[in-house]
Every structure is written in structure tokens, then in C-alpha cells.
Short mmCIF file of C-alpha atoms in Angstrom, two decimals:
data_model
loop_
_atom_site.label_atom_id
_atom_site.label_comp_id
_atom_site.label_asym_id
_atom_site.label_seq_id
_atom_site.Cartn_x
_atom_site.Cartn_y
_atom_site.Cartn_z
CA MET A 8 113.93 160.06 85.91
CA ALA A 9 111.53 157.18 86.17
CA SER A 10 111.29 156.77 82.41
CA ARG A 11 115.07 156.96 81.97
CA ARG A 12 115.51 154.28 84.66
CA PHE A 13 112.91 152.15 82.84
CA LEU A 14 114.68 152.60 79.48
CA SER A 15 118.06 151.76 80.97
CA SER A 16 116.61 148.64 82.65
CA LEU A 17 115.06 147.60 79.36
CA PHE A 18 118.39 148.11 77.60
CA LEU A 19 120.19 145.95 80.18
CA LEU A 20 117.51 143.27 79.90
CA LEU A 21 117.81 143.19 76.09
CA LEU A 22 121.60 143.10 76.33
CA ASN A 23 121.36 140.24 78.76
CA LEU A 24 118.99 138.27 76.53
CA ALA A 25 121.21 138.92 73.50
CA SER A 26 124.37 137.78 75.24
CA THR A 27 122.60 134.70 76.61
CA SER A 28 121.44 133.64 73.17
CA LEU A 29 124.94 134.23 71.79
CA SER A 30 126.79 132.28 74.44
CA GLU A 31 124.18 129.54 74.75
CA PRO A 32 122.74 129.07 71.28
CA LEU A 33 121.32 125.67 72.30
CA ILE A 34 118.52 127.24 74.26
CA ARG A 35 116.54 128.21 71.21
CA LEU A 36 116.69 124.68 69.82
CA TYR A 37 114.77 123.07 72.63
CA SER A 38 111.04 123.30 72.85
CA LYS A 39 109.09 123.07 76.09
CA PRO A 40 108.79 119.65 77.70
CA PRO A 41 105.90 117.79 76.08
CA PHE A 42 104.35 116.40 79.23
CA SER A 43 100.69 117.21 79.48
CA GLY A 44 100.58 116.09 83.09
CA SER A 45 97.03 114.98 82.36
CA ARG A 46 95.45 112.06 84.12
CA LYS A 47 94.18 110.73 80.81
CA VAL A 48 95.44 107.31 81.74
CA LEU A 49 92.83 107.04 84.47
CA LYS A 50 89.99 107.47 82.01
CA ASP A 51 91.32 106.02 78.77
CA ASP A 52 91.13 102.21 78.84
CA GLY A 53 93.19 101.81 75.67
CA LEU A 54 96.01 103.93 77.05
CA TYR A 55 95.87 102.32 80.48
CA CYS A 56 95.82 98.77 79.15
CA GLU A 57 98.74 99.27 76.73
CA SER A 58 100.76 100.65 79.65
CA TRP A 59 99.60 97.84 81.91
CA ARG A 60 100.71 95.29 79.32
CA LEU A 61 104.15 96.91 79.06
CA ALA A 62 104.41 96.87 82.88
CA VAL A 63 103.64 93.15 82.85
CA GLU A 64 106.11 92.33 80.08
CA THR A 65 108.94 94.29 81.76
CA ASN A 66 108.14 92.69 85.16
CA ASN A 67 107.44 96.15 86.59
CA ALA A 68 104.01 94.91 87.64
CA GLY A 69 105.51 92.16 89.81
CA SER A 70 103.12 89.42 90.87
CA TRP A 71 99.52 89.66 89.62
CA ALA A 72 96.53 87.34 89.81
CA GLN A 73 94.15 88.27 87.00
CA ILE A 74 94.10 90.76 84.15
CA PRO A 75 92.32 94.03 85.02
CA GLN A 76 88.69 93.78 83.96
CA ARG A 77 88.94 96.94 81.87
CA CYS A 78 91.73 95.29 79.84
CA GLU A 79 89.90 92.10 78.89
CA GLN A 80 89.07 93.31 75.39
CA LEU A 81 92.54 94.68 74.73
CA VAL A 82 94.15 91.40 75.77
CA ALA A 83 91.76 89.47 73.52
CA ALA A 84 92.50 91.79 70.59
CA TYR A 85 96.23 91.61 71.27
CA MET A 86 96.37 87.81 71.48
CA LYS A 87 94.21 87.24 68.40
CA GLY A 88 95.62 90.04 66.28
CA ASP A 89 98.87 90.72 64.47
CA ARG A 90 100.67 92.22 67.46
CA TYR A 91 101.19 89.00 69.44
CA ALA A 92 102.44 87.21 66.33
CA SER A 93 104.66 90.16 65.44
CA ASP A 94 106.05 90.55 68.97
CA SER A 95 106.86 86.82 69.09
CA GLU A 96 108.47 86.92 65.67
CA ILE A 97 110.78 89.82 66.52
CA ILE A 98 111.88 88.05 69.71
CA ALA A 99 112.59 84.87 67.78
CA ASN A 100 114.69 86.96 65.37
CA TYR A 101 116.75 88.40 68.24
CA SER A 102 117.14 84.88 69.69
CA SER A 103 118.32 83.59 66.34
CA GLU A 104 120.77 86.50 65.87
CA PHE A 105 122.29 85.74 69.26
CA ALA A 106 122.37 81.98 68.66
CA LYS A 107 124.40 82.49 65.49
CA THR A 108 127.13 84.27 67.49
CA VAL A 109 127.64 81.24 69.78
CA GLU A 110 130.64 79.07 68.97
CA ILE A 111 129.31 75.54 69.12
CA ALA A 112 131.83 73.15 70.66
CA GLY A 113 130.37 70.17 68.81
CA ASP A 114 130.34 67.88 71.86
CA GLY A 115 126.65 68.51 72.62
CA SER A 116 127.39 70.73 75.62
CA ASP A 117 125.89 73.92 74.15
CA ALA A 118 122.36 74.10 75.46
CA TRP A 119 119.19 76.10 74.96
CA VAL A 120 116.30 75.80 77.42
CA PHE A 121 112.68 76.23 76.35
CA ASP A 122 109.61 76.52 78.52
CA ILE A 123 106.54 74.83 77.00
CA ASP A 124 103.19 76.54 77.69
CA GLU A 125 102.85 79.87 75.85
CA THR A 126 106.45 79.37 74.68
CA LEU A 127 106.57 76.32 72.42
CA LEU A 128 102.86 75.52 72.62
CA SER A 129 99.98 77.97 72.55
CA ASN A 130 97.05 77.41 74.90
CA LEU A 131 95.23 80.29 73.27
CA PRO A 132 92.33 78.06 72.13
CA TYR A 133 91.74 77.23 75.81
CA TYR A 134 92.11 80.79 77.06
CA GLU A 135 89.91 82.10 74.30
CA ALA A 136 87.13 79.95 75.74
CA HIS A 137 87.95 81.20 79.26
CA GLY A 138 88.06 84.98 79.04
CA PHE A 139 91.74 85.34 78.05
CA GLY A 140 92.89 85.16 81.67
CA SER A 141 90.09 87.27 83.13
CA GLU A 142 88.51 84.20 84.75
CA ALA A 143 90.12 82.64 87.84
CA PHE A 144 92.40 79.75 86.85
CA ASN A 145 90.64 76.38 87.00
CA GLU A 146 93.23 73.63 87.20
CA ASN A 147 90.83 70.77 86.45
CA SER A 148 89.48 72.44 83.39
CA PHE A 149 92.98 73.36 82.15
CA ASP A 150 94.25 69.81 82.75
CA GLU A 151 91.39 68.48 80.60
CA TRP A 152 92.62 70.76 77.82
CA VAL A 153 96.20 69.57 78.33
CA ASP A 154 95.01 65.95 78.07
CA LEU A 155 93.64 66.68 74.60
CA ALA A 156 97.27 67.23 73.47
CA GLU A 157 96.07 69.54 70.72
CA ALA A 158 97.75 72.84 71.59
CA PRO A 159 99.22 74.32 68.42
CA ALA A 160 102.83 75.52 68.12
CA LEU A 161 103.72 79.19 68.39
CA PRO A 162 104.97 79.52 64.81
CA ALA A 163 107.90 81.82 65.71
CA SER A 164 109.07 79.38 68.39
CA LEU A 165 108.79 76.38 66.10
CA SER A 166 111.00 78.06 63.49
CA LEU A 167 113.51 79.08 66.15
CA TYR A 168 113.53 75.58 67.65
CA LYS A 169 114.39 74.00 64.31
CA GLU A 170 117.02 76.61 63.55
CA LEU A 171 118.72 76.06 66.93
CA GLN A 172 118.84 72.33 66.28
CA GLN A 173 120.44 72.94 62.90
CA LEU A 174 123.00 75.24 64.55
CA GLY A 175 123.92 72.35 66.87
CA PHE A 176 122.30 73.34 70.17
CA THR A 177 121.17 70.67 72.60
CA ILE A 178 117.54 71.41 73.47
CA PHE A 179 116.10 71.04 76.96
CA LEU A 180 112.42 71.48 77.68
CA LEU A 181 111.78 72.69 81.22
CA THR A 182 108.12 72.92 82.12
CA GLY A 183 105.96 73.51 85.20
CA ARG A 184 103.78 70.59 84.09
CA SER A 185 103.89 67.45 86.26
CA GLU A 186 105.43 64.02 85.60
CA HIS A 187 101.96 62.48 85.22
CA GLN A 188 101.50 64.73 82.16
CA ARG A 189 104.63 63.43 80.42
CA ASN A 190 102.83 61.28 77.85
CA VAL A 191 100.27 63.86 76.77
CA THR A 192 102.96 66.53 76.70
CA GLU A 193 105.20 64.47 74.42
CA LYS A 194 102.20 63.63 72.27
CA ASN A 195 101.26 67.31 72.01
CA LEU A 196 104.80 68.44 71.21
CA LEU A 197 105.07 65.90 68.39
CA TYR A 198 101.59 66.86 67.12
CA ALA A 199 102.70 70.51 67.01
CA GLY A 200 105.87 69.69 65.06
CA TYR A 201 108.58 69.53 67.75
CA SER A 202 110.95 66.58 67.93
CA ASP A 203 114.44 65.46 68.96
CA TRP A 204 114.70 67.35 72.24
CA GLU A 205 117.46 66.06 74.52
CA ARG A 206 115.33 65.89 77.68
CA LEU A 207 111.84 66.85 78.78
CA ILE A 208 111.99 67.99 82.42
CA LEU A 209 108.73 68.01 84.40
CA ARG A 210 107.97 68.57 88.07
CA ASP A 211 108.46 65.37 90.03
CA ALA A 212 107.12 64.59 93.51
CA THR A 213 109.87 66.61 95.23
CA ASP A 214 109.12 69.72 93.12
CA GLN A 215 105.44 69.99 94.01
CA GLY A 216 104.64 73.24 95.76
CA LYS A 217 107.95 74.92 94.89
CA PRO A 218 107.73 78.32 93.22
CA ALA A 219 108.48 77.93 89.50
CA ILE A 220 111.49 80.24 89.77
CA VAL A 221 113.12 77.92 92.36
CA TYR A 222 112.23 74.65 90.63
CA LYS A 223 113.47 75.92 87.27
CA SER A 224 116.68 77.42 88.67
CA GLU A 225 117.47 74.13 90.45
CA ARG A 226 116.99 72.16 87.26
CA ARG A 227 119.12 74.56 85.21
CA SER A 228 121.78 74.32 87.89
CA GLU A 229 121.73 70.52 87.54
CA LEU A 230 122.25 70.88 83.80
CA GLU A 231 125.25 73.14 84.42
CA SER A 232 126.76 70.67 86.87
CA GLN A 233 126.33 67.97 84.21
CA GLY A 234 128.60 70.04 81.96
CA TYR A 235 126.09 71.90 79.82
CA THR A 236 126.50 75.59 79.03
CA ILE A 237 123.11 77.28 78.92
CA HIS A 238 123.49 79.93 76.25
CA GLY A 239 119.87 80.85 75.73
CA SER A 240 116.58 80.47 77.53
CA SER A 241 113.13 81.20 76.15
CA GLY A 242 110.04 81.59 78.31
CA ASP A 243 106.84 83.58 78.64
CA GLN A 244 107.26 84.03 82.42
CA TRP A 245 110.01 85.89 84.26
CA SER A 246 110.13 82.84 86.55
CA ASP A 247 111.35 80.88 83.50
CA LEU A 248 114.31 83.24 83.14
CA LEU A 249 115.37 84.70 86.50
CA GLY A 250 116.68 83.09 89.73
CA PHE A 251 120.05 81.35 89.52
CA ALA A 252 121.95 79.37 86.88
CA ILE A 253 120.48 81.80 84.40
CA ALA A 254 121.26 81.65 80.70
CA LYS A 255 123.72 84.01 79.02
CA ARG A 256 120.78 85.54 77.18
CA SER A 257 117.15 85.25 78.21
CA PHE A 258 114.21 85.87 75.89
CA LYS A 259 110.85 86.89 77.35
CA ILE A 260 107.99 85.85 75.13
CA PRO A 261 104.82 87.92 75.65
CA ASN A 262 102.00 86.68 77.85
CA PRO A 263 99.45 89.16 79.15
CA MET A 264 97.01 86.38 80.18
CA TYR A 265 98.53 84.97 83.35
CA TYR A 266 101.44 85.25 85.78
CA ILE A 267 103.42 82.44 87.45
CA SER A 268 105.83 83.26 90.27
CA MET B 10 75.62 46.25 49.17
CA ALA B 11 77.71 49.33 48.41
CA SER B 12 75.01 51.67 49.58
CA ARG B 13 74.41 49.63 52.76
CA ARG B 14 78.15 49.70 53.45
CA PHE B 15 78.09 53.43 52.86
CA LEU B 16 75.16 53.88 55.23
CA SER B 17 76.73 51.74 57.89
CA SER B 18 80.01 53.68 57.57
CA LEU B 19 78.09 56.90 57.85
CA PHE B 20 76.31 55.60 60.94
CA LEU B 21 79.63 54.62 62.55
CA LEU B 22 81.11 57.98 61.68
CA LEU B 23 78.18 59.85 63.23
CA LEU B 24 78.31 57.62 66.30
CA ASN B 25 82.00 58.29 66.60
CA LEU B 26 81.51 62.04 66.31
CA ALA B 27 78.71 61.92 68.85
CA SER B 28 80.70 59.91 71.35
CA THR B 29 83.74 62.14 70.83
CA SER B 30 81.71 65.22 71.54
CA LEU B 31 80.24 63.55 74.60
CA SER B 32 83.47 62.31 76.11
CA GLU B 33 85.49 65.37 75.04
CA PRO B 34 83.07 68.25 75.05
CA LEU B 35 85.95 70.71 75.19
CA ILE B 36 86.82 70.20 71.54
CA ARG B 37 83.92 72.20 70.26
CA LEU B 38 84.80 75.15 72.44
CA TYR B 39 88.17 75.79 70.88
CA SER B 40 88.47 77.56 67.59
CA LYS B 41 91.41 77.18 65.24
CA PRO B 42 94.67 78.85 66.27
CA PRO B 43 94.53 82.50 65.22
CA PHE B 44 98.03 82.75 63.80
CA SER B 45 98.03 84.10 60.32
CA GLY B 46 101.62 83.10 59.77
CA SER B 47 101.90 86.17 57.60
CA ARG B 48 105.09 88.15 57.29
CA LYS B 49 103.18 91.40 57.73
CA VAL B 50 105.76 92.54 60.25
CA LEU B 51 108.36 92.82 57.49
CA LYS B 52 106.26 95.31 55.56
CA ASP B 53 104.28 97.15 58.23
CA ASP B 54 106.47 99.76 59.95
CA GLY B 55 103.92 100.45 62.70
CA LEU B 56 103.70 96.79 63.62
CA TYR B 57 107.44 96.25 63.38
CA CYS B 58 108.32 99.32 65.44
CA GLU B 59 105.85 98.55 68.24
CA SER B 60 107.36 95.06 68.46
CA TRP B 61 110.87 96.48 68.31
CA ARG B 62 110.07 98.84 71.17
CA LEU B 63 108.72 95.96 73.29
CA ALA B 64 111.89 93.97 72.52
CA VAL B 65 113.99 96.92 73.71
CA GLU B 66 111.98 97.44 76.91
CA THR B 67 112.10 93.75 77.84
CA ASN B 68 115.85 93.58 77.07
CA ASN B 69 115.16 90.95 74.41
CA ALA B 70 116.96 93.17 71.90
CA GLY B 71 120.18 93.11 73.93
CA SER B 72 122.75 95.76 73.01
CA TRP B 73 121.82 98.20 70.23
CA ALA B 74 123.46 101.33 68.86
CA GLN B 75 120.74 103.41 67.18
CA ILE B 76 117.02 103.18 66.65
CA PRO B 77 116.05 101.55 63.34
CA GLN B 78 115.55 104.24 60.72
CA ARG B 79 112.05 103.02 59.92
CA CYS B 80 111.09 103.57 63.59
CA GLU B 81 112.20 107.20 63.90
CA GLN B 82 108.68 108.58 63.53
CA LEU B 83 107.14 106.06 65.90
CA VAL B 84 109.71 106.83 68.58
CA ALA B 85 109.07 110.58 68.15
CA ALA B 86 105.31 110.06 68.39
CA TYR B 87 105.72 107.78 71.39
CA MET B 88 107.99 110.12 73.32
CA LYS B 89 105.90 113.22 72.63
CA GLY B 90 102.50 111.62 72.98
CA ASP B 91 100.41 110.25 75.82
CA ARG B 92 101.96 106.78 75.77
CA TYR B 93 105.33 107.66 77.27
CA ALA B 94 103.67 109.70 80.00
CA SER B 95 101.15 106.94 80.63
CA ASP B 96 103.76 104.16 80.66
CA SER B 97 105.87 106.15 83.14
CA GLU B 98 102.88 106.87 85.33
CA ILE B 99 101.81 103.23 85.60
CA ILE B 100 105.37 102.22 86.52
CA ALA B 101 105.48 104.91 89.21
CA ASN B 102 102.19 103.54 90.53
CA TYR B 103 103.63 100.02 90.78
CA SER B 104 106.75 101.44 92.46
CA SER B 105 104.62 103.29 94.97
CA GLU B 106 102.46 100.23 95.66
CA PHE B 107 105.58 98.19 96.41
CA ALA B 108 107.16 100.97 98.51
CA LYS B 109 104.11 101.06 100.77
CA THR B 110 104.60 97.38 101.62
CA VAL B 111 108.15 97.99 102.93
CA GLU B 112 108.50 98.16 106.70
CA ILE B 113 110.67 101.20 107.30
CA ALA B 114 113.11 100.64 110.17
CA GLY B 115 113.32 104.36 110.90
CA ASP B 116 117.12 104.40 111.20
CA GLY B 117 117.65 105.66 107.64
CA SER B 118 118.86 102.29 106.36
CA ASP B 119 115.98 101.71 103.94
CA ALA B 120 117.19 102.90 100.59
CA TRP B 121 115.88 103.56 97.11
CA VAL B 122 118.26 104.15 94.20
CA PHE B 123 117.38 106.40 91.28
CA ASP B 124 119.22 106.87 88.03
CA ILE B 125 119.11 110.45 86.71
CA ASP B 126 118.94 110.83 82.91
CA GLU B 127 115.58 109.69 81.46
CA THR B 128 114.66 108.59 85.00
CA LEU B 129 114.47 111.70 87.21
CA LEU B 130 115.33 114.19 84.48
CA SER B 131 114.10 114.19 80.90
CA ASN B 132 116.55 115.04 78.13
CA LEU B 133 113.73 114.94 75.64
CA PRO B 134 114.22 118.60 74.64
CA TYR B 135 117.76 117.67 73.59
CA TYR B 136 116.80 114.47 71.80
CA GLU B 137 113.93 116.19 70.05
CA ALA B 138 116.52 118.46 68.44
CA HIS B 139 118.68 115.44 67.56
CA GLY B 140 116.40 112.94 65.85
CA PHE B 141 115.12 111.13 68.97
CA GLY B 142 118.13 108.83 69.07
CA SER B 143 118.37 108.26 65.33
CA GLU B 144 121.52 110.39 65.10
CA ALA B 145 124.83 109.01 66.39
CA PHE B 146 125.46 110.16 69.97
CA ASN B 147 127.59 113.33 70.12
CA GLU B 148 129.13 113.62 73.58
CA ASN B 149 130.24 117.26 73.21
CA SER B 150 126.85 118.40 72.07
CA PHE B 151 125.09 116.45 74.83
CA ASP B 152 127.47 117.82 77.49
CA GLU B 153 126.62 121.35 76.36
CA TRP B 154 122.97 120.52 76.98
CA VAL B 155 123.81 119.06 80.40
CA ASP B 156 125.68 122.27 81.28
CA LEU B 157 122.51 124.26 80.71
CA ALA B 158 121.02 122.45 83.73
CA GLU B 159 117.53 122.91 82.32
CA ALA B 160 116.31 119.34 81.84
CA PRO B 161 112.75 119.09 83.17
CA ALA B 162 111.61 116.42 85.63
CA LEU B 163 109.74 113.35 84.49
CA PRO B 164 106.50 114.19 86.30
CA ALA B 165 105.76 110.59 87.36
CA SER B 166 109.27 110.24 88.83
CA LEU B 167 109.06 113.54 90.70
CA SER B 168 105.81 112.48 92.38
CA LEU B 169 107.28 109.08 93.25
CA TYR B 170 110.47 110.67 94.60
CA LYS B 171 108.52 112.89 96.97
CA GLU B 172 106.27 110.06 98.07
CA LEU B 173 109.25 107.82 98.85
CA GLN B 174 110.78 110.57 100.97
CA GLN B 175 107.53 110.92 102.88
CA LEU B 176 107.45 107.16 103.44
CA GLY B 177 110.93 107.42 104.99
CA PHE B 178 113.21 106.04 102.30
CA THR B 179 116.79 107.26 102.03
CA ILE B 180 117.34 108.36 98.45
CA PHE B 181 120.54 107.68 96.50
CA LEU B 182 121.14 109.09 93.06
CA LEU B 183 123.43 106.89 90.99
CA THR B 184 124.31 108.32 87.60
CA GLY B 185 126.66 107.62 84.72
CA ARG B 186 127.53 111.33 84.65
CA SER B 187 131.07 112.29 85.73
CA GLU B 188 132.32 114.06 88.86
CA HIS B 189 133.07 117.21 86.85
CA GLN B 190 129.34 117.47 86.16
CA ARG B 191 128.41 117.44 89.86
CA ASN B 192 127.59 121.13 90.11
CA VAL B 193 125.42 121.39 87.01
CA THR B 194 123.71 118.13 87.93
CA GLU B 195 122.81 119.39 91.41
CA LYS B 196 121.68 122.68 89.91
CA ASN B 197 119.49 120.88 87.38
CA LEU B 198 117.97 118.55 89.97
CA LEU B 199 117.03 121.48 92.19
CA TYR B 200 115.68 123.39 89.15
CA ALA B 201 113.48 120.40 88.32
CA GLY B 202 112.12 120.16 91.86
CA TYR B 203 114.24 117.43 93.46
CA SER B 204 115.87 117.99 96.84
CA ASP B 205 117.12 116.29 100.02
CA TRP B 206 118.76 113.27 98.43
CA GLU B 207 121.20 111.48 100.73
CA ARG B 208 124.04 111.20 98.22
CA LEU B 209 124.67 111.96 94.57
CA ILE B 210 127.03 109.31 93.17
CA LEU B 211 128.87 110.15 89.93
CA ARG B 212 131.67 108.37 88.05
CA ASP B 213 135.04 109.29 89.53
CA ALA B 214 138.43 108.84 87.87
CA THR B 215 138.56 105.10 88.71
CA ASP B 216 135.15 104.50 87.11
CA GLN B 217 135.96 105.91 83.69
CA GLY B 218 135.66 103.33 80.96
CA LYS B 219 133.80 100.78 83.09
CA PRO B 220 130.52 99.46 81.68
CA ALA B 221 127.62 101.13 83.49
CA ILE B 222 126.36 97.77 84.75
CA VAL B 223 129.69 97.16 86.56
CA TYR B 224 130.13 100.70 87.91
CA LYS B 225 126.55 100.81 89.20
CA SER B 226 126.66 97.33 90.74
CA GLU B 227 129.91 98.21 92.55
CA ARG B 228 128.40 101.37 93.97
CA ARG B 229 125.23 99.60 95.09
CA SER B 230 127.42 96.95 96.69
CA GLU B 231 129.23 99.69 98.64
CA LEU B 232 125.89 101.01 99.88
CA GLU B 233 124.96 97.51 101.07
CA SER B 234 128.26 97.13 102.88
CA GLN B 235 127.57 100.48 104.57
CA GLY B 236 124.42 98.94 106.03
CA TYR B 237 121.77 100.14 103.60
CA THR B 238 119.04 97.84 102.33
CA ILE B 239 118.23 98.64 98.72
CA HIS B 240 114.52 97.97 98.44
CA GLY B 241 113.83 99.65 95.12
CA SER B 242 115.74 100.82 92.10
CA SER B 243 114.42 102.93 89.24
CA GLY B 244 116.20 103.34 85.93
CA ASP B 245 115.60 103.62 82.20
CA GLN B 246 118.44 101.22 81.32
CA TRP B 247 118.75 97.55 82.21
CA SER B 248 122.34 98.40 83.20
CA ASP B 249 120.80 100.53 85.99
CA LEU B 250 119.02 97.49 87.37
CA LEU B 251 120.92 94.26 86.63
CA GLY B 252 124.39 93.03 87.65
CA PHE B 253 124.97 92.40 91.36
CA ALA B 254 123.77 93.98 94.62
CA ILE B 255 120.43 94.38 92.85
CA ALA B 256 117.40 95.89 94.55
CA LYS B 257 114.55 93.78 95.87
CA ARG B 258 112.36 95.28 93.16
CA SER B 259 113.60 96.99 90.02
CA PHE B 260 111.54 99.33 87.90
CA LYS B 261 112.40 99.79 84.23
CA ILE B 262 111.34 103.19 82.96
CA PRO B 263 110.84 103.31 79.18
CA ASN B 264 113.53 104.60 76.88
CA PRO B 265 113.40 103.73 73.19
CA MET B 266 115.96 106.46 72.28
CA TYR B 267 119.27 104.98 73.38
CA TYR B 268 120.94 101.98 75.03
CA ILE B 269 123.75 101.95 77.61
CA SER B 270 125.48 98.67 78.45
#
């Protein structure tokens, strides 16, 4: 009896399996989920730091003060290698593709807003000499670098800038730098190959101490109330792009070296 | 005379260099900008596809229909390898860190909104059998997979989900799936280990045809008007996170396989 019950159970089981695979043929196509569930990320600096960098670029990391010590080498390699240049280039391509879809009114009202540091100009020579963001920010030392007015252009941004001008966009430069740095900033921009911007907007006395996201939103809002349509905005900080009076399309240029709220 | 003029010029030049390096000692610290200016990215698939993926995750790419053919292998390797798991884990860590800073009122009004597909549940087994997003989306075929109710959990999201419940958050699930998929969706969520959500919100008849970003914003807005405070929101699409009635902090989970506007 026992063996007959076993055989009949086996038969039913096989029948069940057969009918399942007939009615739901998809099942066999799907392999097991690939998650290892390992905690590799805790031990593997390369893995951790790539994920940390993605978290920073997507704003998932929120506010942060300094790059994690274990990521110093990765950030250096990233900034000096092909990846930073490639990432910037692809973003400039997407910016350009979008810009070409904009119907330019021809009255100068179609605007594009650029941030300056790590967007139009690269302070990489400075940060290379200061641990790529792993050292605490030293304002005096950075201001000395700014006064040199020798920051090179980000090549992808320079190409985009010129293309936007040819397309007929009115270019606004909106920077967290202060009014007293106007001359050296203009000098540096010209040195790096930029020219013919409509207006260079710097923090004046009333803007001191405001979070960048507030100051920049207020200034974009002023542009809108003056009749400009802000189609695109390019910046390396989320505080360049979010807030209010935001552009129709925003382009986040990579910067794993520092965060400005 | 010529040689004395030469020597005196040389002397002035050296003096000038010396004084420059004294008054501007920074100059010597900075090396040349590291940009190669090469167009390597055009030829190198690995470089291009990593930059493409970053552009997608940061929303720089905007709307896109299918993954670039040259990136099919990279996307497969990414999704099946350690990187996707690691990226998701780091984001869950940042979500958890933020959640712990929220003061929970204790009246159930503190809410967290989760998307479902590629956020709580992984459809990777399906996409693995369909070119990781390189094939055109086939709704019938995907709905058959959904009906199986066998999508596994994203491990990082499952841990976060349980932690948020323990912290006292009220959990809302807001999905682009339709009302007719309610039963299989609940079945799948329970199968994957999720339970005790406050409400599962699916598209009803009036939501059909609306862009996800509108439908999801409207539903979040309803939650707010019902007295909930949406502290956090987790989703793999920017249309899960942007629009109006947005959460205080949004967490973008990676998804290089498809885009929903």
C-alpha cells in the first residue's frame, strides 16, 4: 500500500510539474536572481568608491563635507583620467542635442545659464595640489588660486558654450564667487577662451551667507521676470540646478571633489 | 655690446622668474591641465557606456527609448555583477541615515513612498531573457511575467523597507501598474518578503494614459492633503521622484535598462 501511495503521489507531482511548464512556459526562461547578497562593498574600496561617486552625482548622498578617505585615490584617478573627460563630453552632447530642439525667438530672450567653477573653468590644478577634495577647504588658499586667473576651460563646456552662442542663446554666468572677484573672473574666463556672455552675476553684499541654492534661484527668478526664458542650465552642483525658477532642462556636470548646498 | 645686452636680458629674465615665484609661489604647485582632448569616447565602448550610464542616472540623458546597442554587454555585466548590488546598497544606506534623522510624530503621519518595479521588486529575471532593455518593450510578454508573481526583492530595498517600518514610518507603495494587477502584485510582494504596507496605489481608469510623473505627483499630493508628510521617496525612475508634492529627500535607485517619463 505504502509503495502504491508513493507511486501515485509521484505521478501526481510529475503531472503537476508538466502542466505547470505547459501553462507557464516563461518559468523556464528565467534564471535565479543574481544577487550575491555579499557585503563585498564593505571591504572593496574600488566597488565602494564607484558607488559613492554615483550616489554623489545623483544627489542620493545629500550634503557631504569631504570625500571619504578610502576614495581619495579613486577620485584622483577619475579626475585625471579619461572618465571625467568622457563623462563631461557625453553631458555636453546631451546639452547640445536638447539646445538644437529649442526654437530661438531671435529677440535675445532665449537664455542658457552656466555656473563657472568646475563647469566652465576647471580648478583641478588647485585641487590636485590639495588632495582632490580630501583636505578641508581653505578659502584663503583657494582665493589666491582664483586671483591667478589661470584656471583652464573644461574643453567639453567650452565647445558647448560656443555652439550655444552660434545657435542664438543668450548666455548668463551665475557664480557663487563674490563681486570683489569680478575682475579676476573676467580675466580668467577670457584667458580660457570664453567671451561675449550677456551678464556675469556674482554674489553681492546682500547675497553673502545665503545658501547657493537660494541665491541662484533668486537670480534666475530675476532673469525670468526680465523676460528671459531659461531653457538650459549647466552646473556641477545640484544647488546650481534645483530650487525655483529652474531651467527646462538641467545638466549636472560631474564633481566628486566637493559639495556646495 | 650684443653679448652684454644678452646677459642683461638674461639677468632681468631670471630676476623676473625669481620674483614671480616669490610673490606667486602657487604657480609651481599646479601642473598642466590633464585633459587629453582626445575623442577616445567615440571609439571606446567601455568608456562611452560608463558615461552613458552616468548620464542616465543623473537624468542628463532626458527621455530615451532603448539602451544603445554598443552598451548591451555593459548593462548586462552591470546588472548581474557586484556594481548594481553595491550601488543599491549604498543608496539604501543613505536612505537609512536620513530616515534616522526624522522625528517621528507617532500618529502615523510620517510617510515614505516606494515605487515597486526595479525598486522593491527586481524584474531582472525577465529582462535577462529579453536583452536587458535592448529589445523593444513588449507589454503582453511583460504582463505574463508580472502574472507569475515571482519577481524577487531587491535585497537592499527589503532591508530598508523593514528598517523604515521599525522606525515608525507609514509605507505607501505607488506603482505604474494597473488596478487589474492588484492581486498578483500583492501576491508577489508577499512572496518577496514585503508586508504591512499602509496602501498599495495602482493606476485606476482615470490614470490611464497619464505620464507617470503626473499620475505619481497627483497621488502624492492626495497623501499630503490627507495629512501625511512625505519624508522620503525611493524609485528607479526620475518620474517616481520629480514633479510636485515631492518628498523631502528622494533616492534614485539605478536602472540602466529602461526609462519611463
